[in-house]
GROMACS .gro file of N, CA and C in nm:
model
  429
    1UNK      N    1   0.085  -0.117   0.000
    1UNK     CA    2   0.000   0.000   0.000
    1UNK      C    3   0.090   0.123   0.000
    2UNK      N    4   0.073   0.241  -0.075
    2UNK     CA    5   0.171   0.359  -0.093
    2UNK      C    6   0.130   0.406   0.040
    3UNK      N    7   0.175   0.510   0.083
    3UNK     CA    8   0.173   0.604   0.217
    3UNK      C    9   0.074   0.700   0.164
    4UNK      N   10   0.018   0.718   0.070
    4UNK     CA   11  -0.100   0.831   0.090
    4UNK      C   12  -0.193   0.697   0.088
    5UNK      N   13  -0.241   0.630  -0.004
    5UNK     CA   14  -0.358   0.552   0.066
    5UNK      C   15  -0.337   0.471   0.194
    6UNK      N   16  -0.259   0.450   0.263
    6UNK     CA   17  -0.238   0.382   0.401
    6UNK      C   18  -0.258   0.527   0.464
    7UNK      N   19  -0.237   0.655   0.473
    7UNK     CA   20  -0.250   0.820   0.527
    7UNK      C   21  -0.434   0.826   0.524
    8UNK      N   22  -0.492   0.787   0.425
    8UNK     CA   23  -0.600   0.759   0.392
    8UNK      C   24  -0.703   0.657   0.458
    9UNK      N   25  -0.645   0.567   0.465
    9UNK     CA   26  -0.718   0.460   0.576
    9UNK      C   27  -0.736   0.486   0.698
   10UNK      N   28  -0.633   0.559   0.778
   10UNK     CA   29  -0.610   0.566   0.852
   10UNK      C   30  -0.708   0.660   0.910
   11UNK      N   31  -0.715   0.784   0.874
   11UNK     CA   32  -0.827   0.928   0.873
   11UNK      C   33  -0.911   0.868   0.858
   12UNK      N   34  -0.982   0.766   0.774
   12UNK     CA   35  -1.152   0.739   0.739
   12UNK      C   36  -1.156   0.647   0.872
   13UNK      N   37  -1.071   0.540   0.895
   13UNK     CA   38  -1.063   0.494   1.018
   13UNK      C   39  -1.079   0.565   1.193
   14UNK      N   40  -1.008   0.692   1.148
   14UNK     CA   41  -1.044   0.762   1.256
   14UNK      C   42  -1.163   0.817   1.272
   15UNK      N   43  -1.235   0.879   1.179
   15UNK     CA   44  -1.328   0.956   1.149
   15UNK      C   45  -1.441   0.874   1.184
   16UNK      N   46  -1.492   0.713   1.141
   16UNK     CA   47  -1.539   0.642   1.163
   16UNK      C   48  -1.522   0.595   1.340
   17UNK      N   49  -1.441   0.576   1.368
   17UNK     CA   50  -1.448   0.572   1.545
   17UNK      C   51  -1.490   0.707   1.604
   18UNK      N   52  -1.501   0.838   1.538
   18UNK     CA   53  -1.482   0.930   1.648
   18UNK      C   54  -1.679   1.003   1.586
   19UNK      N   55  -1.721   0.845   1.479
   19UNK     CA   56  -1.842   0.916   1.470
   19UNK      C   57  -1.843   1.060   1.359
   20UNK      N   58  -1.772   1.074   1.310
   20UNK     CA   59  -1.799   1.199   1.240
   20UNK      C   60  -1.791   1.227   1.075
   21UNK      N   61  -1.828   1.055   1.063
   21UNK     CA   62  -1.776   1.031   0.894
   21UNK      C   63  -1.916   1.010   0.798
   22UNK      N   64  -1.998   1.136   0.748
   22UNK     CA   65  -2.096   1.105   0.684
   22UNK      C   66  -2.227   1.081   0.763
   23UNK      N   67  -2.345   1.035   0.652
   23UNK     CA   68  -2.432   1.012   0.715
   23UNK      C   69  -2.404   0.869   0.765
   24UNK      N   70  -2.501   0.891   0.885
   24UNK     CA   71  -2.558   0.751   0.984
   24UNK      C   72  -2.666   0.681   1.003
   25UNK      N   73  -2.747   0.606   1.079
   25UNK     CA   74  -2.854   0.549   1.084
   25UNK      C   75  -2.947   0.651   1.135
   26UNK      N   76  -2.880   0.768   1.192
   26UNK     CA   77  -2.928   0.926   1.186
   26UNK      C   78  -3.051   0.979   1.092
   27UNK      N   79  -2.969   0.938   0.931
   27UNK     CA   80  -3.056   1.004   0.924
   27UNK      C   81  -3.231   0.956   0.846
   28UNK      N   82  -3.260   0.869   0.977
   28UNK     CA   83  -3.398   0.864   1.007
   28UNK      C   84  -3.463   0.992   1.078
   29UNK      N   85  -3.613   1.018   1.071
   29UNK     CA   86  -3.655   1.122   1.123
   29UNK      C   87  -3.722   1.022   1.209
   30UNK      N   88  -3.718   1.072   1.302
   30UNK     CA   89  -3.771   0.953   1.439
   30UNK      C   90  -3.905   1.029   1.485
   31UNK      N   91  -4.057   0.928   1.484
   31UNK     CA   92  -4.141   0.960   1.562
   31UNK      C   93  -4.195   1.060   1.529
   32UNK      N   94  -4.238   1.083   1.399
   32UNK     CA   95  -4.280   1.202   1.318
   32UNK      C   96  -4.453   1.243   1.333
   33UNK      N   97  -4.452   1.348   1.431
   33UNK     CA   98  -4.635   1.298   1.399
   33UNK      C   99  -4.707   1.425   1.319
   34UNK      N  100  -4.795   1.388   1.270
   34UNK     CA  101  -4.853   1.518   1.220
   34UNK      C  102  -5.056   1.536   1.264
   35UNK      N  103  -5.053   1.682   1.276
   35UNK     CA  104  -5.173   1.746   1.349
   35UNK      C  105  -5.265   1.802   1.239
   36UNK      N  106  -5.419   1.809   1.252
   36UNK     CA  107  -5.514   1.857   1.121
   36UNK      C  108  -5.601   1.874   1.245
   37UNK      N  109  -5.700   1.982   1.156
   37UNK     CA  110  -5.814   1.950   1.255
   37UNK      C  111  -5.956   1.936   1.174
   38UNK      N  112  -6.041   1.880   1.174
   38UNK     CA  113  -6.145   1.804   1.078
   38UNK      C  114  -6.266   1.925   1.112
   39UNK      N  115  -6.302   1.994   0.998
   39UNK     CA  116  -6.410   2.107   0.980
   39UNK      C  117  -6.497   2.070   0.867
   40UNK      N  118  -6.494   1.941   0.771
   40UNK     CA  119  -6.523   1.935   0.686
   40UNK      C  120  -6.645   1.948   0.641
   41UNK      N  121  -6.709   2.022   0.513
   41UNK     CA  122  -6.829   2.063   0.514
   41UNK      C  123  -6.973   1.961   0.560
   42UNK      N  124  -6.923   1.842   0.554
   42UNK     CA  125  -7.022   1.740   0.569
   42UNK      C  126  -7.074   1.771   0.758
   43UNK      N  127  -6.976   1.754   0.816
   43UNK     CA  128  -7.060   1.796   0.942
   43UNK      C  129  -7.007   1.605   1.004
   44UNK      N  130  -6.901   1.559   0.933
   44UNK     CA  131  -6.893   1.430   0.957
   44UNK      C  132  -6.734   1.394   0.999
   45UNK      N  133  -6.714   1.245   1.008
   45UNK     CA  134  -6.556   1.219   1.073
   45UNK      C  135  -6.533   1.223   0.912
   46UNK      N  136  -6.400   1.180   0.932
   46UNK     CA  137  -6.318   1.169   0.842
   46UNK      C  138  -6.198   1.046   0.849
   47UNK      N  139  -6.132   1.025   0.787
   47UNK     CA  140  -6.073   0.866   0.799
   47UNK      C  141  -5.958   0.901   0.728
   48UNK      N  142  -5.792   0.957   0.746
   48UNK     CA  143  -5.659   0.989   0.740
   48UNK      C  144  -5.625   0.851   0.736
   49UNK      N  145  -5.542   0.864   0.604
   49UNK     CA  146  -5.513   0.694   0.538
   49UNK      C  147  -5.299   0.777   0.501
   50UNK      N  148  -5.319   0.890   0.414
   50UNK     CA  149  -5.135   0.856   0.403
   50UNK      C  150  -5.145   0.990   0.421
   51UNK      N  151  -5.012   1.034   0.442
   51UNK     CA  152  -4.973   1.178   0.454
   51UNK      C  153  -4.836   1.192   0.336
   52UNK      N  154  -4.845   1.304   0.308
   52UNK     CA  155  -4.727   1.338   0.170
   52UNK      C  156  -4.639   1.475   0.222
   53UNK      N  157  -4.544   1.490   0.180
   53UNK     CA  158  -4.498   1.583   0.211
   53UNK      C  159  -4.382   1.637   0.081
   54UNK      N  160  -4.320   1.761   0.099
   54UNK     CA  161  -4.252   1.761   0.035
   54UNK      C  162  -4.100   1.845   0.095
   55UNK      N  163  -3.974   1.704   0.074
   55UNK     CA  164  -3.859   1.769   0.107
   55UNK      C  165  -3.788   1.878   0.042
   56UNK      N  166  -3.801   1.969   0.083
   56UNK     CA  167  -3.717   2.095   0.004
   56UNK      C  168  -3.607   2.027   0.023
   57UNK      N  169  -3.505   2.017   0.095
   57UNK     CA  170  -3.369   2.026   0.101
   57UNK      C  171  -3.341   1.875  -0.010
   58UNK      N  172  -3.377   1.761  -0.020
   58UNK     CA  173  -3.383   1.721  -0.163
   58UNK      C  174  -3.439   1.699  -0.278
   59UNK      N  175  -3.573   1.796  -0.255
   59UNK     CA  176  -3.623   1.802  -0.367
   59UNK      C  177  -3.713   1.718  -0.426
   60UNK      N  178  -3.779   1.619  -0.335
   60UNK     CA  179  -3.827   1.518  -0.329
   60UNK      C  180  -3.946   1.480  -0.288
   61UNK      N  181  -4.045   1.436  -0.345
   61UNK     CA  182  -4.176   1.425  -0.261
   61UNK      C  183  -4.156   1.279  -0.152
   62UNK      N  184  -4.237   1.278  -0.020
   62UNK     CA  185  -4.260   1.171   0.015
   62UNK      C  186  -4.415   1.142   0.066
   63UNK      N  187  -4.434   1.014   0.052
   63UNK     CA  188  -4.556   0.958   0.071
   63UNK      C  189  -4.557   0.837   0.178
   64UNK      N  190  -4.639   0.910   0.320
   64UNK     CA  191  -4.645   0.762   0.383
   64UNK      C  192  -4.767   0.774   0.454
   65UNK      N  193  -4.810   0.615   0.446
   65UNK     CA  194  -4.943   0.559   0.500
   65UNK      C  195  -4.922   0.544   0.626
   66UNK      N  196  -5.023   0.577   0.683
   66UNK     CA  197  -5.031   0.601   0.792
   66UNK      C  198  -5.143   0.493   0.866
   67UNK      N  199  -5.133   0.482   1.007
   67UNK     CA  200  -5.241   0.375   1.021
   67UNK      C  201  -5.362   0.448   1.033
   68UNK      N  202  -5.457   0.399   0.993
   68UNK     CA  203  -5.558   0.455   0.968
   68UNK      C  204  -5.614   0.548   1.049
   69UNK      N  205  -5.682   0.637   1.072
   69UNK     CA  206  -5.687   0.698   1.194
   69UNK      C  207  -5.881   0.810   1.141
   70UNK      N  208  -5.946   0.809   1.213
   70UNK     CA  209  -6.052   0.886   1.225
   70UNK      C  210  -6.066   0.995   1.256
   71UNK      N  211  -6.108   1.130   1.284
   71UNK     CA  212  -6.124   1.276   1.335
   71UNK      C  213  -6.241   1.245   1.375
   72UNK      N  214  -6.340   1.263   1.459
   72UNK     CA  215  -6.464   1.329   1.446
   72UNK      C  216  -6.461   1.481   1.394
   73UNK      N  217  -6.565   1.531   1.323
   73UNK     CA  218  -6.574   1.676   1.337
   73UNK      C  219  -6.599   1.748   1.421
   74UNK      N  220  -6.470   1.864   1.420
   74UNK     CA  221  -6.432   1.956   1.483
   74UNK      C  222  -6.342   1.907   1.577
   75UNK      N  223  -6.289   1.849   1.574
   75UNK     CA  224  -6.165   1.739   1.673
   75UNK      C  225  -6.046   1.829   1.605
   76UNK      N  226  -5.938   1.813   1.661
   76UNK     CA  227  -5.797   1.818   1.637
   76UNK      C  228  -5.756   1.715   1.634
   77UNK      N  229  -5.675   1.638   1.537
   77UNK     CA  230  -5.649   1.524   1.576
   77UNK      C  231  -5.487   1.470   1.516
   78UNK      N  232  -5.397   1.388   1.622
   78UNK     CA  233  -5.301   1.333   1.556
   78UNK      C  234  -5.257   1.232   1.522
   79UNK      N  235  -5.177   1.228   1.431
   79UNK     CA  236  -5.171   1.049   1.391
   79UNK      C  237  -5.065   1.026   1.469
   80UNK      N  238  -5.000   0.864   1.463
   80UNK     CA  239  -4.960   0.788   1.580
   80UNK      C  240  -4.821   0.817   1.495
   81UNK      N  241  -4.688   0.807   1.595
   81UNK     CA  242  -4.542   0.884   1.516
   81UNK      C  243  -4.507   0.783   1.412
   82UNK      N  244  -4.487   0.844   1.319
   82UNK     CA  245  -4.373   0.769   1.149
   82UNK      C  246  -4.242   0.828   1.161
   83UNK      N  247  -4.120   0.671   1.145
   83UNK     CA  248  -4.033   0.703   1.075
   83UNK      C  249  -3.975   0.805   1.002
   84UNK      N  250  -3.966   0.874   0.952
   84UNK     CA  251  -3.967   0.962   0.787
   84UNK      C  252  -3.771   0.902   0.752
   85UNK      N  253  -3.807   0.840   0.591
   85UNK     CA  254  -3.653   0.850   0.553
   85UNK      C  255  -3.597   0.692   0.619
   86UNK      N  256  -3.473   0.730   0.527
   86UNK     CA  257  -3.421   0.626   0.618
   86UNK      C  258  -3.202   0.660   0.525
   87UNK      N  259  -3.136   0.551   0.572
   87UNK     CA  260  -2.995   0.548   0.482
   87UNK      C  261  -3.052   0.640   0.379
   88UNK      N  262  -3.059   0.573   0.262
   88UNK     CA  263  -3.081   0.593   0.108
   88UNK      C  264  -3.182   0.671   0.078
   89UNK      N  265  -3.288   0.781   0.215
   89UNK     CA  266  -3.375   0.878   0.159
   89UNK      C  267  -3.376   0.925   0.316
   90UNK      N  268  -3.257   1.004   0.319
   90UNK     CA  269  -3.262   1.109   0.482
   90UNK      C  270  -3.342   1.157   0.453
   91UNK      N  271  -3.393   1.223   0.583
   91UNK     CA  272  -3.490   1.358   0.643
   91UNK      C  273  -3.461   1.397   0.735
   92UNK      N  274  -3.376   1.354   0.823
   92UNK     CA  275  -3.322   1.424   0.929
   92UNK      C  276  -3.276   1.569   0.929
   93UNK      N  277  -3.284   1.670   0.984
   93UNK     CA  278  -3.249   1.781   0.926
   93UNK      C  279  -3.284   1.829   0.803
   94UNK      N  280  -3.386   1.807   0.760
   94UNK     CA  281  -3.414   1.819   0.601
   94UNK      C  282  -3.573   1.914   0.638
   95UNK      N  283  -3.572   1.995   0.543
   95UNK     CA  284  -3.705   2.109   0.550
   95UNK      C  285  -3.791   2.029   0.478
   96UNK      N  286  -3.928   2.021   0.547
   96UNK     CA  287  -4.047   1.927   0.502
   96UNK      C  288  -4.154   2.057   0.479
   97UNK      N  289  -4.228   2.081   0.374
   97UNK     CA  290  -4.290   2.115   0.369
   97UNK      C  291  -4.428   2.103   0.259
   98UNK      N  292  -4.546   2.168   0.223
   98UNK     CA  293  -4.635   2.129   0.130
   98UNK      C  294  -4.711   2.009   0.218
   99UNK      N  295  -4.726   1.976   0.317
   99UNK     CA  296  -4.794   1.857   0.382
   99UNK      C  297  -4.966   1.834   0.335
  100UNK      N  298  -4.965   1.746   0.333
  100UNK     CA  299  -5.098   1.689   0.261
  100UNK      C  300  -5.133   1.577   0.327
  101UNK      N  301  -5.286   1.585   0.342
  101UNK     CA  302  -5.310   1.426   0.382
  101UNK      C  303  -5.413   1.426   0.342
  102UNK      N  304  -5.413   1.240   0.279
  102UNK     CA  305  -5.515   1.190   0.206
  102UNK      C  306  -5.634   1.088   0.329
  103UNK      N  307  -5.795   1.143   0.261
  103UNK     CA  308  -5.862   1.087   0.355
  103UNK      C  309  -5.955   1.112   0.292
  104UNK      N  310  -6.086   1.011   0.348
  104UNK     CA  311  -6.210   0.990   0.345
  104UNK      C  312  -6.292   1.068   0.392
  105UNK      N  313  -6.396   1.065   0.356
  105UNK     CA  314  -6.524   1.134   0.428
  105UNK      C  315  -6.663   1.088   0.459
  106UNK      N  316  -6.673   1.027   0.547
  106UNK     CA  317  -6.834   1.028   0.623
  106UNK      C  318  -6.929   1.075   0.484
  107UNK      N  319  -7.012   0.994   0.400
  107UNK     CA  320  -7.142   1.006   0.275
  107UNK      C  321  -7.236   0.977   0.356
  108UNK      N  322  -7.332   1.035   0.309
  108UNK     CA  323  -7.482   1.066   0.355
  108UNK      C  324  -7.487   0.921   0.382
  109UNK      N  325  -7.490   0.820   0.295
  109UNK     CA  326  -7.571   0.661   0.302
  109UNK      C  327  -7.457   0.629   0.416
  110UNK      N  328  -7.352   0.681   0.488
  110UNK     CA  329  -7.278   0.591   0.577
  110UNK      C  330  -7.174   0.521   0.546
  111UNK      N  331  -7.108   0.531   0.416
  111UNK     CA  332  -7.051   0.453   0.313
  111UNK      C  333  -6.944   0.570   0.375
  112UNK      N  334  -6.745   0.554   0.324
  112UNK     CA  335  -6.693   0.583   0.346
  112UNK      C  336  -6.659   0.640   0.173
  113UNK      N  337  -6.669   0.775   0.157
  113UNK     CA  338  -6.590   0.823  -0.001
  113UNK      C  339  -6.500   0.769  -0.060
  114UNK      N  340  -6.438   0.828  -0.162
  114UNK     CA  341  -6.329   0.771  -0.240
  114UNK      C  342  -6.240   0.870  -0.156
  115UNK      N  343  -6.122   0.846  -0.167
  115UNK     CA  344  -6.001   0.907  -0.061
  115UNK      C  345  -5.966   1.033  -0.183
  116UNK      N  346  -5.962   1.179  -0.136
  116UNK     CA  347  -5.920   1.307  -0.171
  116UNK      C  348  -5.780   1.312  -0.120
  117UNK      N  349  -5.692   1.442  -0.161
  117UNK     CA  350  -5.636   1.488  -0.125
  117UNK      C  351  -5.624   1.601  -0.061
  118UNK      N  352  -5.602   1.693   0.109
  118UNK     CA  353  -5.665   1.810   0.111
  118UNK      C  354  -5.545   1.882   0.036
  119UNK      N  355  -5.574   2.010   0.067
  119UNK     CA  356  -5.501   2.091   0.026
  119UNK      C  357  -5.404   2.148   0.047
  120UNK      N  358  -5.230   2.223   0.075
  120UNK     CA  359  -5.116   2.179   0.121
  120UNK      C  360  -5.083   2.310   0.201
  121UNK      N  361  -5.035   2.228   0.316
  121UNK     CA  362  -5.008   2.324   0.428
  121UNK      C  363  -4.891   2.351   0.483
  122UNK      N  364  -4.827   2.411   0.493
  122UNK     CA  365  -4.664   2.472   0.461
  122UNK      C  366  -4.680   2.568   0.657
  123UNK      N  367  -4.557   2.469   0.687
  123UNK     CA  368  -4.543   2.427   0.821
  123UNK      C  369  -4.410   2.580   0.840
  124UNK      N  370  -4.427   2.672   0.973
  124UNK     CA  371  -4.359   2.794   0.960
  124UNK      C  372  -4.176   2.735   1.012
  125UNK      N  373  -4.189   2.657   1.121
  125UNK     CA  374  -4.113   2.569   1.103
  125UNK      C  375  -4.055   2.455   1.039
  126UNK      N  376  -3.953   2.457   0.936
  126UNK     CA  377  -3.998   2.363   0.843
  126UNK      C  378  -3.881   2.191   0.872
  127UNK      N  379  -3.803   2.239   0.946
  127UNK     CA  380  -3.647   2.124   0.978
  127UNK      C  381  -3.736   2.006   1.078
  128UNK      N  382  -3.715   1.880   0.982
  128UNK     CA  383  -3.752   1.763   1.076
  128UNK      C  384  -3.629   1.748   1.161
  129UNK      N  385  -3.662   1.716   1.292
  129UNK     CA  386  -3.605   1.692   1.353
  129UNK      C  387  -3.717   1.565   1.423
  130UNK      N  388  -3.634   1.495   1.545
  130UNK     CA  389  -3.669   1.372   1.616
  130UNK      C  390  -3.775   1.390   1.713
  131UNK      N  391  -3.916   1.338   1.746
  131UNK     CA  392  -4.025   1.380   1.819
  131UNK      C  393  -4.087   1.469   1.737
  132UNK      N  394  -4.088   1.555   1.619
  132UNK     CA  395  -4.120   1.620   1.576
  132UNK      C  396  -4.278   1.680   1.548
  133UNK      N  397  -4.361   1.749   1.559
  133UNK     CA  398  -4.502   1.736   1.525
  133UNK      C  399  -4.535   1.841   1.393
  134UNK      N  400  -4.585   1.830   1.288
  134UNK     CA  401  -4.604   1.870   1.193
  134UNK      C  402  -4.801   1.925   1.243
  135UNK      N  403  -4.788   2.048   1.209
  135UNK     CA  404  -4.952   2.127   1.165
  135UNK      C  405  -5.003   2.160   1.299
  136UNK      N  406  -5.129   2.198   1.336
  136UNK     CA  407  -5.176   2.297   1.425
  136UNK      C  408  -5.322   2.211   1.421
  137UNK      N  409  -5.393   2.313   1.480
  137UNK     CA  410  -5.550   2.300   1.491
  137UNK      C  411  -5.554   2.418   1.404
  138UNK      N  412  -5.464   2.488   1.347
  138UNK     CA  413  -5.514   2.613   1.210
  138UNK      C  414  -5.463   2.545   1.110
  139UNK      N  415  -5.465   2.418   1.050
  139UNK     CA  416  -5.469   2.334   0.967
  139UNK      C  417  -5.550   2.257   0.984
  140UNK      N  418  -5.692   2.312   0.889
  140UNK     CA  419  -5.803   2.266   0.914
  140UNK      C  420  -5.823   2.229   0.753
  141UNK      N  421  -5.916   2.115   0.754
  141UNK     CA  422  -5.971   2.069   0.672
  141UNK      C  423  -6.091   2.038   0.583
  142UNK      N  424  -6.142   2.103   0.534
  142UNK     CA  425  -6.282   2.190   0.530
  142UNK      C  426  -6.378   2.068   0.438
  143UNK      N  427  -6.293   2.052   0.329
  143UNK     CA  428  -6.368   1.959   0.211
  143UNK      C  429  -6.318   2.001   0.132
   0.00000   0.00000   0.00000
């Protein structure tokens, strides 16, 4: 081995013990929850199936299902924490914004709708970070 790539091993070797070499299993966004509050014109629940978002810092949309979750109307309501990202699609430190969530609506006959998309709500804080909560009770959802 020449002395610059053995000079070389050695630094990535260090860098790697002292933790400071690249990304890590970091960059997961840990426990991500997000907040809406259900106003929708029907006067009914509603049924939150995926949430979307969009990463500014790569430019990237993401889409994740969520476990299913209900509002009654006029509730605030949050879904249970997601992942976001992972190795090969960080979010850690990454600006999320444009948030959307797809859901159902309470029909007159009792039947559950075809799943909409609402409309996108751009969070004033935008850096995921870990525990994180995405939206308000002034991210309301009308129809």
């Amino acid at each position: 081995m020449t002395a610059s790539r053995h000079l070389i091993t050695r630094l990535v070797a260090a860098a790697l013990a002292l933790g400071i070499a690249g990304p890590s299993l970091a960059a997961e966004c840990k426990d991500i929850t997000f907040t809406v509050k259900n106003d929708h014109y029907t006067g009914d629940e509603i049924k939150i199936q995926k949430i979307k978002y969009r990463d500014t810092t790569a430019a990237a949309t993401g889409t994740e299902n969520v476990v299913d979750y209900t509002c009654p109307h006029g509730s605030t309501c949050v879904s249970v924490g997601r992942d976001l990202g992972g190795l090969l699609d960080p979010r850690l430190g990454h600006d999320l914004s444009n948030v959307q969530f797809y859901y159902s609506y309470r029909e007159a006959d009792g039947d559950w709708s075809t799943p909409v998309w609402s409309k996108k709500f751009k969070p004033t804080d935008k850096e995921c970070t870990n525990g994180r909560n995405y939206g308000t009770s002034a991210w309301v959802i009308t129809g």
